[in-house]
Amino acid sequence: MKLVLLSIMFLTMTVAATTAQVRPVDIPRQIYGKVQVVDATTLEFRKSAQTVRLAGYEAPRLEQTATSDGVDWPVGQVSRAWMILRTLGQDVNCAPIARDANGVIFAHCFVGETNLAATAIAEGIGYAFNYRGEPQVPAYFDIERKARGLGYGVWSSPDLLPPWLYTASTANGEKARDPSLESDGGLPLPLPVVPAKSPTPNDVHGG
């Protein structure tokens, strides 16, 4: 596992280094220090108050629940708790890439040699995922396939909606109840998922 994580670290740092050549002037090269976990994918650095979202990674929404072997469990809260335990009292080192549609920096982040996104995906805590404009990390999808095959975490609950589909279905439900409701300004939705004969990881993850 350590070898895999080291490989992912090399790959993601290479992606970050390549992107740095065209990094906007307002994007720092590195953000380092203690963090407050906002949700399972978003960190706020305590000293600088900078908010960072993990690139190439998505996790269940905080209110989502899963059912595994007939047992209900708060999958969204578990994902957030996992990130808290991984970062609590630790210095987090992030290599920023760019800003998303909401102006939030997205980055590859590490605690020591541990790539937070890659490890979360490997343990079934969340999903390999790319919003529009984010560079893809193919290794994340390879790691996800292994976690899915082993039935880890989110993959142990067959009826669990991925967070981007859950958000879309919730938004559609609200509009159906009250057409006057407007967007709540949350994360931008990925491209619509169009079933194909043989969907690839990028197709089903909005990449």
XYZ file of C-alpha atoms in Angstrom:
207
model
C 0.000 0.000 0.000
C 2.855 2.388 0.825
C 4.326 1.782 -2.635
C 0.965 2.600 -4.210
C 0.636 5.809 -2.211
C 4.180 6.862 -3.070
C 3.380 6.287 -6.739
C 0.223 8.362 -6.431
C 2.194 11.078 -4.650
C 4.649 11.197 -7.548
C 1.844 11.286 -10.121
C -0.138 14.002 -8.402
C 2.879 16.163 -7.681
C 3.804 15.835 -11.362
C 0.295 16.993 -12.320
C 0.609 19.912 -9.915
C 4.041 20.836 -11.246
C 2.785 20.798 -14.827
C -0.219 22.920 -13.938
C 2.028 25.338 -12.046
C 3.405 26.543 -15.374
C 0.033 28.138 -16.136
C -1.077 28.747 -12.533
C -2.895 32.081 -12.111
C -0.928 34.640 -10.129
C -3.386 34.465 -7.223
C -2.796 30.726 -6.704
C -0.006 29.938 -4.194
C 2.521 27.234 -4.997
C 2.069 25.573 -1.616
C -0.228 25.800 1.397
C 1.014 24.173 4.584
C -0.155 23.876 8.166
C -2.924 22.728 10.471
C -6.444 22.538 9.062
C -10.080 22.578 10.091
C -12.170 20.040 8.179
C -15.183 21.801 6.661
C -16.591 18.683 5.023
C -15.147 15.448 3.684
C -13.498 17.162 0.705
C -12.827 20.694 1.950
C -10.148 21.946 4.349
C -9.612 25.378 5.886
C -6.068 26.275 6.925
C -6.097 27.733 10.425
C -3.432 30.435 10.101
C -4.096 31.679 6.588
C -7.875 31.002 6.569
C -7.448 29.649 3.025
C -10.033 27.121 1.905
C -8.902 24.173 -0.208
C -10.895 21.421 -1.914
C -9.240 18.102 -2.697
C -8.764 17.673 -6.447
C -10.028 14.554 -8.191
C -12.100 13.456 -5.209
C -15.714 13.584 -4.052
C -17.381 12.225 -0.927
C -20.974 11.591 0.150
C -22.943 14.631 1.296
C -23.084 15.061 5.069
C -26.793 14.178 5.223
C -26.497 11.004 3.134
C -26.998 7.570 4.670
C -26.034 4.140 3.392
C -27.292 0.617 4.013
C -24.815 -2.257 4.173
C -25.979 -5.789 4.989
C -29.232 -4.364 6.318
C -27.484 -1.872 8.628
C -28.060 1.864 8.122
C -25.101 4.161 8.722
C -24.376 7.892 8.216
C -21.996 7.635 5.282
C -21.611 11.405 4.898
C -20.706 11.888 8.539
C -18.333 8.922 8.412
C -16.516 10.442 5.425
C -16.078 13.729 7.270
C -14.952 11.970 10.457
C -12.382 10.008 8.427
C -10.869 13.247 7.130
C -10.834 14.745 10.621
C -8.972 11.736 12.029
C -6.442 11.815 9.172
C -5.627 15.487 9.627
C -6.177 16.134 13.346
C -3.013 17.553 14.866
C -1.127 17.004 11.592
C 0.476 19.451 9.200
C -1.212 19.235 5.815
C 0.786 20.043 2.684
C -1.265 21.065 -0.362
C -0.092 21.678 -3.933
C -2.724 24.029 -5.421
C -3.800 23.651 -9.050
C -6.375 26.348 -9.755
C -9.728 27.662 -8.546
C -13.082 26.049 -9.164
C -16.200 27.810 -10.450
C -16.860 29.143 -6.938
C -13.367 30.555 -6.538
C -12.224 27.850 -4.123
C -8.689 26.530 -4.583
C -8.482 22.837 -5.448
C -5.283 20.967 -4.744
C -3.537 17.666 -4.122
C -3.018 17.395 -0.371
C -0.779 15.209 1.772
C -0.103 14.363 5.391
C 3.480 13.207 5.306
C 3.628 10.729 2.431
C -0.109 10.026 2.575
C -2.134 11.383 -0.330
C -5.464 12.177 1.329
C -7.650 11.783 -1.757
C -5.970 8.585 -2.968
C -6.143 6.986 0.483
C -9.799 7.922 0.955
C -10.651 6.411 -2.418
C -8.671 3.253 -1.634
C -10.586 2.775 1.623
C -14.003 3.369 0.046
C -14.538 6.676 1.843
C -15.349 8.504 -1.386
C -15.061 8.564 -5.149
C -12.602 9.465 -7.893
C -14.277 12.430 -9.561
C -13.482 15.496 -11.651
C -15.537 18.641 -12.032
C -15.296 20.599 -15.273
C -11.854 22.014 -15.890
C -10.035 19.829 -13.375
C -7.112 17.753 -14.631
C -7.783 14.039 -14.271
C -5.630 11.657 -12.257
C -6.114 8.256 -13.958
C -4.495 6.458 -11.017
C -7.395 7.542 -8.793
C -9.838 5.664 -11.008
C -7.590 2.571 -10.908
C -7.605 2.729 -7.105
C -11.372 3.156 -7.084
C -11.889 0.050 -9.214
C -10.011 -2.013 -6.628
C -12.034 -0.567 -3.738
C -15.251 -1.214 -5.647
C -14.243 -4.800 -6.359
C -13.537 -5.372 -2.670
C -16.811 -3.769 -1.599
C -15.170 -1.222 0.678
C -17.104 1.632 2.294
C -19.430 3.353 -0.167
C -19.252 0.292 -2.418
C -20.827 -1.885 0.296
C -24.133 -0.055 -0.147
C -25.637 -0.930 -3.569
C -28.402 1.698 -3.387
C -26.174 4.598 -2.335
C -26.307 7.445 -4.855
C -22.967 9.073 -5.718
C -22.994 12.616 -4.291
C -23.244 14.395 -7.645
C -26.350 12.372 -8.552
C -27.743 12.799 -5.040
C -27.332 16.578 -5.310
C -28.984 16.599 -8.733
C -31.917 14.458 -7.558
C -32.414 16.613 -4.455
C -32.372 19.786 -6.538
C -34.865 18.299 -8.990
C -37.131 17.256 -6.131
C -37.120 20.748 -4.650
C -37.962 22.283 -8.018
C -40.812 19.820 -8.453
C -42.280 20.847 -5.089
C -41.737 24.578 -5.648
C -40.849 25.816 -9.149
C -39.924 29.224 -7.716
C -36.917 27.836 -5.846
C -33.564 28.906 -7.247
C -30.158 27.267 -7.102
C -28.604 27.340 -3.630
C -25.211 28.277 -5.085
C -23.499 25.037 -4.045
C -20.808 23.188 -5.963
C -21.336 23.236 -9.738
C -22.970 20.125 -11.066
C -20.905 17.912 -13.367
C -21.838 17.195 -16.925
C -25.003 15.072 -17.248
C -24.395 11.351 -17.131
C -25.424 9.740 -20.395
C -25.485 5.911 -20.220
C -23.426 4.243 -22.910
C -22.972 0.654 -23.935
C -19.728 0.398 -22.001
C -19.353 3.393 -19.667
C -15.797 4.313 -18.748
C -14.758 5.678 -15.328
C -14.593 9.179 -16.811
C -18.138 8.895 -18.194
C -19.695 8.018 -14.862
C -17.614 10.468 -12.859
C -18.192 13.619 -14.858
C -14.583 13.838 -15.986
